C-alpha positions in Angstrom: 105.0 129.7 227.9 108.1 127.8 229.0 108.4 126.2 225.6 108.3 129.5 223.9 111.0 130.9 226.2 113.2 127.9 225.5 112.7 128.2 221.7 113.5 131.9 221.9 116.7 131.2 224.0 117.8 128.5 221.5 117.2 130.9 218.6 119.2 133.7 220.3 122.1 131.3 221.0 122.1 130.1 217.4 122.1 133.7 216.1 125.1 134.5 218.4 126.9 131.3 217.2 126.4 132.4 213.6 127.7 135.9 214.3 130.7 134.4 216.1 131.3 132.1 213.2 131.1 135.0 210.8 133.4 137.1 212.9 135.9 134.2 213.0 135.8 133.9 209.2 136.4 137.7 208.9 139.4 137.5 211.3 140.9 134.7 209.2 140.6 136.7 206.0 141.5 140.1 207.4 145.3 139.6 207.3 145.2 138.7 203.6 142.9 141.7 202.9 145.3 144.0 204.7 148.3 142.6 202.8 146.5 143.0 199.5 145.6 146.5 200.3 149.1 147.4 201.3 150.8 145.7 198.3 148.3 146.6 195.6 145.8 149.1 196.9 148.2 151.7 198.1 150.3 151.8 194.9 147.2 152.1 192.7 145.8 155.0 194.8 149.2 156.6 194.8 149.6 156.2 191.1 146.1 157.7 190.6 147.0 160.8 192.7 150.3 161.2 191.0 148.6 161.3 187.6 146.7 164.4 188.7 149.8 166.2 189.8 152.7 168.0 188.2 155.0 165.3 189.5 158.5 165.7 188.1 162.2 165.5 189.0 162.1 168.7 191.0 159.4 167.3 193.2 162.2 165.1 194.8 164.0 168.3 195.8 161.1 170.7 196.7 158.6 168.1 197.8 155.9 170.0 195.9 153.7 168.4 193.3 151.0 170.9 192.2 147.5 169.6 191.4 146.9 169.9 187.6 143.7 167.9 187.2 143.5 166.0 183.9 146.4 167.9 182.3 148.6 164.8 182.2 145.8 162.7 180.6 145.3 165.5 178.0 149.1 165.6 177.3 149.0 161.8 177.0 146.2 161.7 174.4 147.5 164.7 172.4 151.0 163.1 172.1 151.7 162.1 168.5 153.1 158.7 169.6 150.0 157.8 171.6 147.9 156.5 168.7 150.8 154.5 167.3 151.5 153.1 170.8 147.8 152.1 171.1 147.9 150.3 167.7 151.2 148.6 168.6 149.8 147.5 171.9 146.7 146.0 170.3 148.7 144.2 167.6 151.3 143.0 170.1 148.6 141.7 172.5 146.3 140.1 169.9 149.1 138.5 168.0 150.8 137.1 171.1 147.7 135.7 172.7 146.3 134.1 169.5 149.5 132.2 168.7 150.4 131.4 172.3 147.0 129.9 172.8 146.8 128.1 169.5 150.3 126.6 169.7 149.8 125.9 173.4 146.5 124.0 172.7 148.1 122.0 169.9 151.0 121.0 172.1 148.8 120.2 175.1 146.7 117.9 172.9 149.9 116.3 171.6 151.3 115.7 175.1 148.0 114.2 176.3 149.0 111.1 174.3 151.2 108.8 176.3 154.6 108.2 174.7 158.2 107.6 175.9 159.9 110.7 177.4 156.7 112.7 177.3 157.1 113.9 180.9 160.7 114.9 180.2 159.7 116.9 177.2 157.0 118.7 179.1 159.5 119.6 181.8 162.0 121.0 179.2 159.2 123.0 177.6 158.9 125.1 180.8 162.5 126.4 180.5 161.6 129.4 178.3 159.0 130.5 180.8 161.3 130.0 183.8 164.1 132.1 182.4 164.2 135.8 183.5 162.7 137.9 180.7 165.8 140.1 180.4 167.9 137.0 179.8 165.5 135.7 177.2 165.5 139.1 175.4 169.3 139.3 175.4 169.6 135.8 174.0 167.0 136.5 171.3 168.7 139.8 170.5 171.9 137.9 169.6 169.9 135.3 167.6 168.1 138.0 165.6 171.2 140.2 165.0 171.3 141.2 161.4 174.9 140.4 160.4 176.1 137.7 162.8 172.8 136.3 164.2 172.4 132.6 164.1 168.9 132.9 162.5 170.1 134.9 159.5 173.1 132.7 159.1 170.9 129.5 159.2 168.4 130.9 156.7 171.3 132.1 154.4 173.0 128.7 154.6 169.8 127.0 153.7 169.4 129.4 150.7 166.0 130.6 152.0 167.1 134.2 151.9 169.6 136.1 149.8 170.2 139.0 152.2 170.2 139.1 156.0 166.8 140.2 157.4 167.0 143.3 159.7 164.8 141.6 162.3 165.3 144.3 164.9 166.4 147.2 162.8 163.5 147.5 160.3 160.3 149.4 161.2 158.3 146.9 159.1 159.8 143.8 160.7 160.7 144.7 164.3 157.2 144.4 165.8 156.7 141.0 164.2 160.1 139.8 165.7 159.1 141.1 169.1 155.7 139.4 168.9 157.5 136.2 167.9 159.8 136.3 170.9 156.9 136.9 173.2 155.0 134.0 171.7 158.0 131.7 172.4 158.1 132.9 176.0 154.4 132.5 176.6 153.8 129.0 175.0 154.9 127.0 178.1 152.5 128.7 180.4 149.6 128.0 178.0 150.7 124.4 177.6 150.8 123.9 181.3 147.4 125.2 182.1 145.7 123.6 179.0 147.3 120.3 179.7 146.1 120.5 183.3 142.6 121.2 182.0 142.8 118.2 179.6 143.9 115.9 182.4 140.7 116.7 184.3 138.5 115.5 181.5 137.3 111.9 182.4 138.4 109.2 179.8 134.8 107.8 180.2 133.5 110.7 178.2 135.7 109.8 175.2 134.8 106.2 175.5 131.1 107.1 175.5 131.7 109.4 172.6 133.4 106.7 170.6 130.2 104.6 170.9 128.3 107.5 169.4 130.9 108.1 166.6 132.5 111.2 168.2 136.1 110.7 167.4 138.9 112.9 166.2 137.6 116.4 165.3 134.1 115.6 166.5 135.4 114.5 169.9 137.3 117.8 170.3 134.3 119.9 169.3 131.7 118.1 171.5 133.8 116.8 174.4 137.2 118.4 174.7 136.4 122.0 174.1 133.2 122.3 176.2 135.1 120.8 179.2 138.2 123.0 178.5 136.3 126.3 178.0 136.5 127.4 181.6 140.3 126.9 181.8 140.7 128.5 178.4 138.7 131.6 179.5 140.9 132.1 182.6 144.0 131.6 180.5 143.0 134.1 177.9 142.1 136.7 180.6 145.5 136.2 182.3 147.2 136.3 179.0 145.7 139.7 178.0 146.3 141.2 181.4 149.9 140.1 181.4 150.7 140.8 177.7 149.2 144.3 177.7 151.9 145.4 180.2 154.9 143.6 178.8 158.0 145.8 179.1 161.1 143.8 179.7 161.1 142.0 176.3 160.6 145.1 174.2 163.2 147.1 176.1 165.7 144.3 175.8 165.1 143.7 172.1 164.4 147.1 170.5 163.9 149.7 173.3 160.7 150.8 171.5 162.5 151.4 168.2 163.4 151.6 165.4 161.4 154.7 164.6 159.0 153.9 167.5 157.7 150.9 165.5 157.6 148.8 168.7 156.5 151.5 171.0 153.6 150.4 173.3 151.7 152.0 176.1 154.0 150.2 178.6 157.2 151.4 177.0 155.8 154.9 176.6 154.9 155.0 180.3 158.4 153.8 181.2 160.0 156.5 179.0 157.8 159.3 180.4 158.6 158.3 184.0 162.3 157.2 183.9 163.8 158.9 180.9 161.8 162.2 180.6 161.2 162.2 184.4 157.5 163.2 183.8 156.1 161.0 186.4 152.6 162.4 186.3 152.3 161.6 182.5 153.8 158.2 183.1 151.3 157.5 185.9 148.5 158.6 183.5 149.6 156.0 180.9 150.0 153.3 183.5 146.5 154.1 184.8 145.2 153.6 181.2 146.8 150.1 181.2 145.1 149.3 184.5 141.8 150.5 183.2 142.1 148.4 180.0 143.0 145.3 182.1 140.1 146.0 184.5 137.6 146.4 181.6 138.7 143.1 180.0 138.4 141.3 183.4 134.9 142.6 183.9 133.9 141.6 180.3 135.3 138.1 181.0 133.5 137.7 184.3 130.2 138.8 182.8 130.5 136.5 179.9 131.4 133.6 182.2 128.4 134.3 184.4 126.1 134.5 181.4 127.4 131.1 180.1 126.9 129.5 183.6 123.3 130.9 183.8 122.5 129.5 180.3 
């Protein structure tokens, strides 16, 4: 009887200790949760509510924003620029991510080899990523200028073109130019993460692979890529979430023109909110961007969990 009472007492104390430990963990995490809710949760909820209201310039004077339901979303979809903005957003995102990742992976593999000044070159490679986007876009705007830009002058001097290319003034070329600038800006981030992933792969795996004849391309397929896949997945997810909402570069280079050829969902949301002062429609467009990013993140997490289970 005494032994049973003692056992029960010990069990109760252990349960209380576990509850106290769990409470301590919650208290440590609580400030971060509250900060995240204040910095991210409130703006998202406010944006969602705004997208269901007739929120315009007069709201700032009257304080009234009538509830209109899904009218803003209907206006967004029925807009003649919406389909073009969707296509441009897809082209801009896919083109940027594909080349940023491909070039970044090639450079990361190159810098993995030890050579003089390798560390210095890696550091200099970060400069495009560290510059403010508006500074980068202004610099590239002068480079791509049709008549006096250094790019056209160089290509003309090398006799590679006969006439200056209207990089930012032609509807058929402007989107390609904007994608090219965004690729240039995003390469350093890709190189940094991929190089970090490569540095975590033990050299012993390559030494063992050499004994089995896994060198060069075979070593990449059977050793490098399987160990780099997790880093690559995170990088691609972050790249899509970041690229799909790029605004600064497009505004600095073309402003969405010419003839709306570089108009994306992000620039369209900006114009609706801060040029047309239709904040409800702008909020609806931004909610679409949030939804697209959220769906892609869910797809990535599910595919990652499936790969781990297998």
